[in-house]
Short mmCIF file of C-alpha atoms in Angstrom, two decimals:
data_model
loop_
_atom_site.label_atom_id
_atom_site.label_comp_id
_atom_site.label_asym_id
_atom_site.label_seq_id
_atom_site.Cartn_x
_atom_site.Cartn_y
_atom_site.Cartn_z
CA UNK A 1 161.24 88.20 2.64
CA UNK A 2 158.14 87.26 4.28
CA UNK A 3 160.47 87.41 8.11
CA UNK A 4 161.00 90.75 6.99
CA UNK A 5 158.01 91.93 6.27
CA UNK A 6 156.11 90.21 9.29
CA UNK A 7 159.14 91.88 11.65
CA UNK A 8 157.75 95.14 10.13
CA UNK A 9 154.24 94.55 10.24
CA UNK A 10 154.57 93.29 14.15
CA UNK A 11 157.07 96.76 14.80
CA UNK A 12 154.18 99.02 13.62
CA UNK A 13 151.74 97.48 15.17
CA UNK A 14 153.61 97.35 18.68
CA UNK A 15 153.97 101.21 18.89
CA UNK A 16 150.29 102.04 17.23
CA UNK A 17 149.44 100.04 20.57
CA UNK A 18 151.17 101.77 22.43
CA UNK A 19 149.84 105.09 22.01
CA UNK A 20 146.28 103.73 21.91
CA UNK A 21 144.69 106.25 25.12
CA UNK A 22 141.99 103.73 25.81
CA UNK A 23 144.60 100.91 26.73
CA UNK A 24 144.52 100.45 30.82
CA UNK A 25 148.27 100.16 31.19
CA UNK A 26 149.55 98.89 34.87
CA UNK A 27 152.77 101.38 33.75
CA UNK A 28 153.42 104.07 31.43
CA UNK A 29 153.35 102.50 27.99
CA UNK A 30 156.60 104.17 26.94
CA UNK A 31 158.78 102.13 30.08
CA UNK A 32 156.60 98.51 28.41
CA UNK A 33 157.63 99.74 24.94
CA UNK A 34 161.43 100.11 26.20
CA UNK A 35 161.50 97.18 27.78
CA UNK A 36 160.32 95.16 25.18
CA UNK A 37 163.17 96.90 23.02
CA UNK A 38 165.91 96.02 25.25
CA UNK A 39 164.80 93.06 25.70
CA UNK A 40 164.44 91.90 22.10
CA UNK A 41 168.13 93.16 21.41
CA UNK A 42 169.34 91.12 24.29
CA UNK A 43 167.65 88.00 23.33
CA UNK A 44 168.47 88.80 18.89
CA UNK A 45 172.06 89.63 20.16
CA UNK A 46 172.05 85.95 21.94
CA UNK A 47 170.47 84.09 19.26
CA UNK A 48 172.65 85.70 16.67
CA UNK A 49 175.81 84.55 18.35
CA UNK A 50 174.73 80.88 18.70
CA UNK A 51 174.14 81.24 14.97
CA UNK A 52 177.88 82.34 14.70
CA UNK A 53 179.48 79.59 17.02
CA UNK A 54 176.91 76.97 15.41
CA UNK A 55 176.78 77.28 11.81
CA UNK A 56 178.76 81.02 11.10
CA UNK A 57 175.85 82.42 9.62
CA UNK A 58 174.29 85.11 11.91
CA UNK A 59 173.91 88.58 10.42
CA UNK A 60 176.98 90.78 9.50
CA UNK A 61 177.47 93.80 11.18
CA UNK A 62 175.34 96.34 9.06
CA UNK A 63 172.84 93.77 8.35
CA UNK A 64 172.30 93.66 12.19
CA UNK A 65 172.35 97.99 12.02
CA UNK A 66 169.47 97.89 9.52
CA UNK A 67 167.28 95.25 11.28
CA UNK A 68 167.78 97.47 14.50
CA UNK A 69 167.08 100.71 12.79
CA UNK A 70 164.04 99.36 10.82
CA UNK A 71 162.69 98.08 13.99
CA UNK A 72 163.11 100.52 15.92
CA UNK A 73 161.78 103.41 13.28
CA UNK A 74 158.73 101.19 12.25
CA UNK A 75 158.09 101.22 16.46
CA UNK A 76 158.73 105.05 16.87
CA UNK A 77 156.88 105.94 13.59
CA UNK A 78 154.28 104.24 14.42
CA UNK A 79 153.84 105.40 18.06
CA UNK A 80 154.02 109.12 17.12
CA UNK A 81 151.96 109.39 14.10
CA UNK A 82 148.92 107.18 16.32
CA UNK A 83 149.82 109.65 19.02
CA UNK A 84 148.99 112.39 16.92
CA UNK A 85 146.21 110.51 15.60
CA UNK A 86 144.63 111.01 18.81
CA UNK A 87 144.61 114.79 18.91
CA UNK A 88 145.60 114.93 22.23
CA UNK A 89 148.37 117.89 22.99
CA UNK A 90 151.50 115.92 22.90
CA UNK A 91 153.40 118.61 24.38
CA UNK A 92 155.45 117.27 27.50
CA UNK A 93 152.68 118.13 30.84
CA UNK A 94 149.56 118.00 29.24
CA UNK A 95 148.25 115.66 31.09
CA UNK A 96 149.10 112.58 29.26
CA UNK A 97 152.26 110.59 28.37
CA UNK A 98 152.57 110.20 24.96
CA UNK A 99 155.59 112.84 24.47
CA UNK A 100 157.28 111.42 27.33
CA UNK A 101 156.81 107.49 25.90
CA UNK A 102 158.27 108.76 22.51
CA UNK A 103 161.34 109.60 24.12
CA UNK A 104 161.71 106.99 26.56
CA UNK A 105 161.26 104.51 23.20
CA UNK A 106 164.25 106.59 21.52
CA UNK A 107 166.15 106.10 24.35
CA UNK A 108 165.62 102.14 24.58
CA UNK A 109 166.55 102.32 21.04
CA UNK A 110 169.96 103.33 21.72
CA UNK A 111 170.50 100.79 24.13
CA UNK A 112 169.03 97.83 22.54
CA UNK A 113 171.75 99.07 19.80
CA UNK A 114 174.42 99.29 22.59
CA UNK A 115 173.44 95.50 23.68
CA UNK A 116 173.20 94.22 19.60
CA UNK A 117 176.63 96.00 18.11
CA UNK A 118 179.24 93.65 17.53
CA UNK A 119 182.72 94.08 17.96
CA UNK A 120 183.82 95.45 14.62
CA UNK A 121 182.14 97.30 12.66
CA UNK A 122 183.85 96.47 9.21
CA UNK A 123 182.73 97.02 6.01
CA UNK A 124 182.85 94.82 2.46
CA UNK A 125 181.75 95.64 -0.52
CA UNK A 126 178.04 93.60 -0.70
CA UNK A 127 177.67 96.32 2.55
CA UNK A 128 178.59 98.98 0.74
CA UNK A 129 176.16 98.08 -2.50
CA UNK A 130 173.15 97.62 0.43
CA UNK A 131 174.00 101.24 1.67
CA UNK A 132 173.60 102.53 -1.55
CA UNK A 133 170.58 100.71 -2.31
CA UNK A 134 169.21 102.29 1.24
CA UNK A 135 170.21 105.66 0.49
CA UNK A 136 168.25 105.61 -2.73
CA UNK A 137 164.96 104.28 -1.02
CA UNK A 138 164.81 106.45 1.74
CA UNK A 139 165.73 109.86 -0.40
CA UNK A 140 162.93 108.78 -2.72
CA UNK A 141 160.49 108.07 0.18
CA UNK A 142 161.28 111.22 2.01
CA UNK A 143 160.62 113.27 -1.39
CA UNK A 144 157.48 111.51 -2.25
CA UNK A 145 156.41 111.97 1.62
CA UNK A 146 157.57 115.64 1.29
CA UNK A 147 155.35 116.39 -2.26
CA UNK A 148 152.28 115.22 -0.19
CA UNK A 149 152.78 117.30 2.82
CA UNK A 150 153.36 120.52 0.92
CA UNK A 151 150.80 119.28 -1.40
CA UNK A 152 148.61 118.98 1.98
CA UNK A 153 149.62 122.52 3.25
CA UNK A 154 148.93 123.72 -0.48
CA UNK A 155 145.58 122.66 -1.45
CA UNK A 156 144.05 121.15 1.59
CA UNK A 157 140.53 123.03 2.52
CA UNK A 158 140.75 125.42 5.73
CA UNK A 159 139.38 123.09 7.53
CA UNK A 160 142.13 120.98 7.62
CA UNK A 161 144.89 123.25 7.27
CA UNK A 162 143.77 124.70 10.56
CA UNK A 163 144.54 121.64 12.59
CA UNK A 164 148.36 121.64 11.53
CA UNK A 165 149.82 124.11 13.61
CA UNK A 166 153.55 124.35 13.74
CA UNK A 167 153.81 121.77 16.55
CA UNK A 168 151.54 118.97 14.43
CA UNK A 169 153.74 120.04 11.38
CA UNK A 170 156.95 119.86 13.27
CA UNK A 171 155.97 116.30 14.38
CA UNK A 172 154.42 115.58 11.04
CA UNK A 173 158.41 116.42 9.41
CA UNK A 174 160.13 114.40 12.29
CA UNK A 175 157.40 111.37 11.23
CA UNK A 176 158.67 111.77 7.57
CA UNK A 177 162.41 111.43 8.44
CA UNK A 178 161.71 108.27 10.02
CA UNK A 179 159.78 106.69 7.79
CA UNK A 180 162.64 107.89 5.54
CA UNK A 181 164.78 106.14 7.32
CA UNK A 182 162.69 103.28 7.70
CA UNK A 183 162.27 102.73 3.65
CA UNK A 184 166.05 103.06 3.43
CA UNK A 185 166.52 99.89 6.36
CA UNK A 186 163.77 97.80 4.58
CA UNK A 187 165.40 97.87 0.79
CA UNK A 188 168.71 96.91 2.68
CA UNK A 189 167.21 94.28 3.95
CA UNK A 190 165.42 92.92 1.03
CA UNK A 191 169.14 93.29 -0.89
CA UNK A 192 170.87 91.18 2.12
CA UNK A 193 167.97 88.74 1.69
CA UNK A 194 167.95 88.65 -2.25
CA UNK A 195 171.84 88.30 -2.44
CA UNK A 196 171.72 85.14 0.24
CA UNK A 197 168.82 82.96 -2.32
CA UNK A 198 170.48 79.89 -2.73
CA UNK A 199 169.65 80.16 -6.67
CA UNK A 200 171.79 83.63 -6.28
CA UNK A 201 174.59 81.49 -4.79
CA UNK A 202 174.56 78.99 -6.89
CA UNK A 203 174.24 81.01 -10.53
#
């Protein structure tokens, strides 16, 4: 639990930094944030087979999925809601980078999961119950997250409402469907984690 949860913690952080303005980056932050991505998958990918030919318990299949998803929607959540934090115009040519590092971040995300897939993608039944448990977290975060946006659009003084034009909402949605996504990956993870106890096991 506490891996998981310090994986997390370490994913948000790592794209919160890397939308941070006032950072003097040598490149554009979204090409460091890729290549720590693809980088990470590589070297998880490598460790997780040793695990297999050593002692034939490295990750299954959607176990791997959800720690890839989770890390990579903790790293793009985080990114783009500090990017809009900013207030900056994260439109693509407005003189910063922050649109174009989002991006560039999705795309290392599909390759780290390119480099991490295994073979075969089967399915068994524990998988199955994990889905489920995933699906159930991340419909209940995203209506939760939902109620306090329209709650925000609702009630919120003019002040505030102002500031959320259609692009900040749009981005605002696309932020909720990740984090979505994010809450269904971390109760998978806690069910792969709670069904391997040894006391589990063993009773």
């Amino acid at each position: 639990m506490i891996r998981i949860l310090a994986v997390l913690a370490a994913s948000l952080g790592f794209g919160g930094l890397l939308a941070w303005t006032w950072a003097s980056w040598p490149v554009a932050p979204g090409w460091i944030g890729a290549g720590v991505l693809i980088v990470s998958a590589a070297l998880i990918r490598r460790y997780w087979d040793r695990r297999r030919n050593d002692a034939g318990d490295e990750p299954g299949p959607y176990e791997r999925l959800a720690w890839h998803t989770m890390v990579s929607m903790a790293v793009l959540a985080s990114h783009l809601m500090a990017s809009l934090a900013t207030g900056l115009d994260l439109h693509v040519g407005q003189g910063n980078t922050l649109a174009t590092d989002n991006w560039t971040l999705i795309l290392a995300a599909a390759i780290g999961w390119l480099l991490m897939r295994p073979r075969s993608m089967q399915r068994d039944e524990r998988d199955k119950e994990m889905a489920s448990r995933g699906a159930h977290a991340g419909f209940r975060t995203l209506i939760g997250l939902l109620i306090i946006l329209l709650s925000t659009l609702g009630f919120a003084p003019i002040g505030v409402t102002e500031t959320l034009t259609p692009f900040v909402i749009g981005n605002l949605l696309v932020v909720v469907i990740l984090i979505g996504v994010l809450a269904g990956c971390l109760a998978q993870l806690i069910g792969y984690w709670n069904a391997a106890r040894p006391e589990r096991i063993d009773g």
